[in-house]
Short mmCIF file of C-alpha atoms in Angstrom, two decimals:
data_model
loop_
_atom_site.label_atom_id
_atom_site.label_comp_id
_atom_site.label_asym_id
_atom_site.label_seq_id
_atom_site.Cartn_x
_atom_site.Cartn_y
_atom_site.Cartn_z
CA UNK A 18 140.84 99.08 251.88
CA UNK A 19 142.04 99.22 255.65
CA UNK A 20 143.89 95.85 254.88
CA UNK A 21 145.97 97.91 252.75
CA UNK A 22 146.16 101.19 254.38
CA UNK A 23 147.84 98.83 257.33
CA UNK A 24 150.14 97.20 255.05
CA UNK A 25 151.21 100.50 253.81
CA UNK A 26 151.77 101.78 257.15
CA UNK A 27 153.66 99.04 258.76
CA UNK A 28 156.24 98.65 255.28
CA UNK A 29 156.33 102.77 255.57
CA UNK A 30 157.27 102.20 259.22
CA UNK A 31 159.47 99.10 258.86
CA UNK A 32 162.41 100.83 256.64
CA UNK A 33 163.91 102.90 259.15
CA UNK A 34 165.62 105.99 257.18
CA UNK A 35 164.94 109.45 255.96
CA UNK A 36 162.20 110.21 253.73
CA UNK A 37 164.32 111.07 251.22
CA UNK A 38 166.12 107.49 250.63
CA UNK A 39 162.68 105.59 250.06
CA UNK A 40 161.10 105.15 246.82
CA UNK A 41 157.40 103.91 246.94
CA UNK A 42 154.65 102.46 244.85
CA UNK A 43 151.16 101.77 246.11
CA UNK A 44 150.11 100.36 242.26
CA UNK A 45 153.03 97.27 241.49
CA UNK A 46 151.56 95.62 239.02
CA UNK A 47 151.93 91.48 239.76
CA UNK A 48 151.10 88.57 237.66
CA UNK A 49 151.34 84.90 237.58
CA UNK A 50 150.57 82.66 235.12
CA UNK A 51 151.02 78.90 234.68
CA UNK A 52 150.40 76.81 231.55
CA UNK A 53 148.41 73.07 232.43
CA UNK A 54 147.48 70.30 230.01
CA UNK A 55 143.80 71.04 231.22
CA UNK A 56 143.96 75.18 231.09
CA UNK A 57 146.38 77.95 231.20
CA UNK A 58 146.43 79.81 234.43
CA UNK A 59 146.75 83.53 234.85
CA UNK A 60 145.81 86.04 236.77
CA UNK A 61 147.01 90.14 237.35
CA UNK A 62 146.58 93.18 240.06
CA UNK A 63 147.54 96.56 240.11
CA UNK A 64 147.65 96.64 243.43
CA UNK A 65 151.30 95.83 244.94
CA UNK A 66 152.60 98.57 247.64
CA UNK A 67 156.29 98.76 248.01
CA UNK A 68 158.75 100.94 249.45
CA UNK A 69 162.09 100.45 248.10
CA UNK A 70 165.34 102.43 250.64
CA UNK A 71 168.23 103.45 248.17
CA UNK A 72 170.40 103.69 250.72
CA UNK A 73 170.27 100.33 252.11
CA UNK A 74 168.85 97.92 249.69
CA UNK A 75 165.52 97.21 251.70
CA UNK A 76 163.03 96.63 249.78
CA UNK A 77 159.34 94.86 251.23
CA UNK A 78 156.46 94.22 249.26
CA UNK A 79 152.63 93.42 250.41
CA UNK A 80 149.66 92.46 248.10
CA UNK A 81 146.10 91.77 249.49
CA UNK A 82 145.38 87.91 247.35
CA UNK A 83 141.92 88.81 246.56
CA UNK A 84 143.18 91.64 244.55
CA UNK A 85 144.06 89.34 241.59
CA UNK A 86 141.60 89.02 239.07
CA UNK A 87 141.21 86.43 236.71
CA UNK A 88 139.85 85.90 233.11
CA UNK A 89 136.52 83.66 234.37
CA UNK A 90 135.29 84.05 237.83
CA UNK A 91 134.70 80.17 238.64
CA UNK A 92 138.79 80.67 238.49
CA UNK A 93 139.24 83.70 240.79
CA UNK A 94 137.04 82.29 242.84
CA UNK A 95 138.74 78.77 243.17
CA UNK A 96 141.87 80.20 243.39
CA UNK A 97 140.64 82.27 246.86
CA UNK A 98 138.70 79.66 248.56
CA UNK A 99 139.91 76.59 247.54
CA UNK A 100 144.25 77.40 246.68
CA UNK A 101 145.06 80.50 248.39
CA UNK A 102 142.54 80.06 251.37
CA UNK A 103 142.42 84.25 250.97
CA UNK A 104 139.98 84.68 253.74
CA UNK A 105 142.56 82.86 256.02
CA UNK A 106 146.13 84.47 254.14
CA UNK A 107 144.77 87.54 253.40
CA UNK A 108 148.11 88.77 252.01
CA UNK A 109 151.49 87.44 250.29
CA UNK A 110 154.53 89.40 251.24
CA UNK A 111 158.01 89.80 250.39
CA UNK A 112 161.02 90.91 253.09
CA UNK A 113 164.51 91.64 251.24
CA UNK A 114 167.69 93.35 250.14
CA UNK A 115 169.17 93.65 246.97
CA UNK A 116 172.22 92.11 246.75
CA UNK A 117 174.23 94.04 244.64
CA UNK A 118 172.51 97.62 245.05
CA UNK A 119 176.14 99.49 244.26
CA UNK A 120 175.71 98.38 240.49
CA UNK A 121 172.45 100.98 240.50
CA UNK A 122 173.11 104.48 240.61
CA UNK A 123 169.53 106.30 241.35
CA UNK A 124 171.08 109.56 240.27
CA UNK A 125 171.58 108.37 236.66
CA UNK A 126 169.10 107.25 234.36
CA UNK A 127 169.92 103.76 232.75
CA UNK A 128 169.15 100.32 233.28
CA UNK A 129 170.65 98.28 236.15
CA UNK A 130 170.44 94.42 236.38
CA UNK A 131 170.51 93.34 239.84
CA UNK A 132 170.01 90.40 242.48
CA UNK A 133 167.30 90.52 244.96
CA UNK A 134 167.22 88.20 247.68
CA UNK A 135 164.48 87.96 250.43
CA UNK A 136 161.63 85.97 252.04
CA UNK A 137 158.53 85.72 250.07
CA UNK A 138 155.38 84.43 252.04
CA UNK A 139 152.65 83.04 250.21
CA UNK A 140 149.89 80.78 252.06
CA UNK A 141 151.21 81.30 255.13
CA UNK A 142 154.57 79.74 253.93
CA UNK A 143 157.43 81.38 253.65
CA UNK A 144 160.57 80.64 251.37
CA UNK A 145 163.97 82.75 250.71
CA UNK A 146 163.67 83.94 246.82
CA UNK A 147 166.84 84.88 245.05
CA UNK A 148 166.22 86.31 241.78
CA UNK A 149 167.46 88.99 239.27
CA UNK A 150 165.85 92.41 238.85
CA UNK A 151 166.14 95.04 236.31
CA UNK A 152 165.95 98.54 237.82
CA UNK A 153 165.66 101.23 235.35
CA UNK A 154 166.18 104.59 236.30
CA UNK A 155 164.43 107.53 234.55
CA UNK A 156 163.94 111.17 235.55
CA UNK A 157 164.29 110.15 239.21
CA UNK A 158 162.08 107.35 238.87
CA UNK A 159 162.71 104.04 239.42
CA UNK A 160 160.99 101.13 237.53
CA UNK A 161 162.01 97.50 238.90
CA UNK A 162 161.43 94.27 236.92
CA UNK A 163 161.57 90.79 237.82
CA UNK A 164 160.20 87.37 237.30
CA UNK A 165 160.87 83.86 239.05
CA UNK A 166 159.09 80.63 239.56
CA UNK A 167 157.87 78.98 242.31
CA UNK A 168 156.34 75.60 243.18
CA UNK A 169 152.93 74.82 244.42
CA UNK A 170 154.07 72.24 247.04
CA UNK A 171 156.81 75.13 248.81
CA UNK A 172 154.14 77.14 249.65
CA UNK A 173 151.70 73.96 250.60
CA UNK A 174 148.79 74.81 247.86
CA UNK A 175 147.70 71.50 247.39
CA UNK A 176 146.37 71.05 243.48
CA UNK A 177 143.05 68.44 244.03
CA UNK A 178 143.95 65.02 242.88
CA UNK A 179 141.24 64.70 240.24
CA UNK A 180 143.14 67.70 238.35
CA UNK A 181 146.61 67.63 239.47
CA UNK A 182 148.38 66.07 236.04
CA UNK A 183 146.36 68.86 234.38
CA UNK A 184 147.60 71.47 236.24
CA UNK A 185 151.26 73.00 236.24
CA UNK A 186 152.68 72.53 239.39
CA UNK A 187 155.25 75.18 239.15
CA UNK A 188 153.54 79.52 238.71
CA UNK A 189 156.06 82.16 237.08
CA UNK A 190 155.67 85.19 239.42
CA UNK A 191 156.26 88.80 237.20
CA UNK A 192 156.42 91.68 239.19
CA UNK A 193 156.18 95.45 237.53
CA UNK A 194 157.06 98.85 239.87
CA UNK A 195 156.84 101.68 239.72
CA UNK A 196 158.93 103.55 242.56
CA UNK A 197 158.38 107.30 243.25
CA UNK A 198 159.97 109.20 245.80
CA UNK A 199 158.18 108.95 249.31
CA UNK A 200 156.43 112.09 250.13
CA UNK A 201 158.06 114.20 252.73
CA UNK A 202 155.70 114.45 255.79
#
């Protein structure tokens, strides 16, 4: 839990701005799922924190990796020691803007397609992401969709050669949020 209570701290801490202009979630819901010749992989959390600045476009995301749980537990468990190395990368994060952020009106409720663009570290490794997002505004909430793909070898997760033609080599990434307005202190 103090993994996390850091992580919130330093993303709270990291968008610079008035209380006010920062939406936050400490429960994004993330999933990933990849479909092998030998077994489908997926896996969820309801764990994601993010704090989202409507003025700027900032947005930064943190999720602890042993968070995700899996169907079996032989999988959640390879996936942390053996793939993810979770003792040693702890945490994936994501560092970004959205692009567009004038197409969303936070004042309005609708739904606002949008590009994101930012650096996503995974397994130590970290890649620029560009992706679209749907924000949808409602009742001063804001809900923010997206999914991408990424491959194994970017982020140097190494599949073992005695299963690698069974195994996808490329995860789709879904992320669910649900932004609130940041408490004022």
């Amino acid at each position: 839990m103090k993994p996390l209570v850091f992580s919130l701290f330093v993303l709270l801490h990291g968008i610079s701005t008035n209380a006010q202009d920062r939406l936050l979630t400490r429960n994004g819901s993330i999933s990933f799922y990849s479909r092998g010749a030998l077994e489908n992989i997926e896996a969820n959390t309801q764990t994601g924190v993010s704090v989202l600045d409507k003025k700027t476009g900032q947005i930064e995301f943190s999720v602890l990796v042993k968070s995700f749980t899996f169907e079996k537990a032989l999988m959640q468990e390879h996936f942390n020691e053996d793939y993810l190395e979770s003792d040693k990368f702890p945490k994936s994060t994501f560092k970004g803007h959205i692009e567009d952020l004038g197409k969303i009106n936070f004042d309005k409720d609708g739904k606002y397609t949008v590009s994101v663009t930012g650096e996503l570290t995974i397994h130590g490794q970290t890649r620029t992401v560009t992706t679209p997002a749907t924000f949808t505004i409602l009742k001063g909430a804001a809900l923010g969709d997206a999914q991408f793909d990424i491959t194994l070898s970017d982020y140097k997760i190494t599949i073992p050669s005695l299963v690698e033609d069974k195994i996808s080599k490329t995860v789709k990434i879904a992320l669910h949020l649900k932004y609130e307005a940041l408490a004022q202190p």
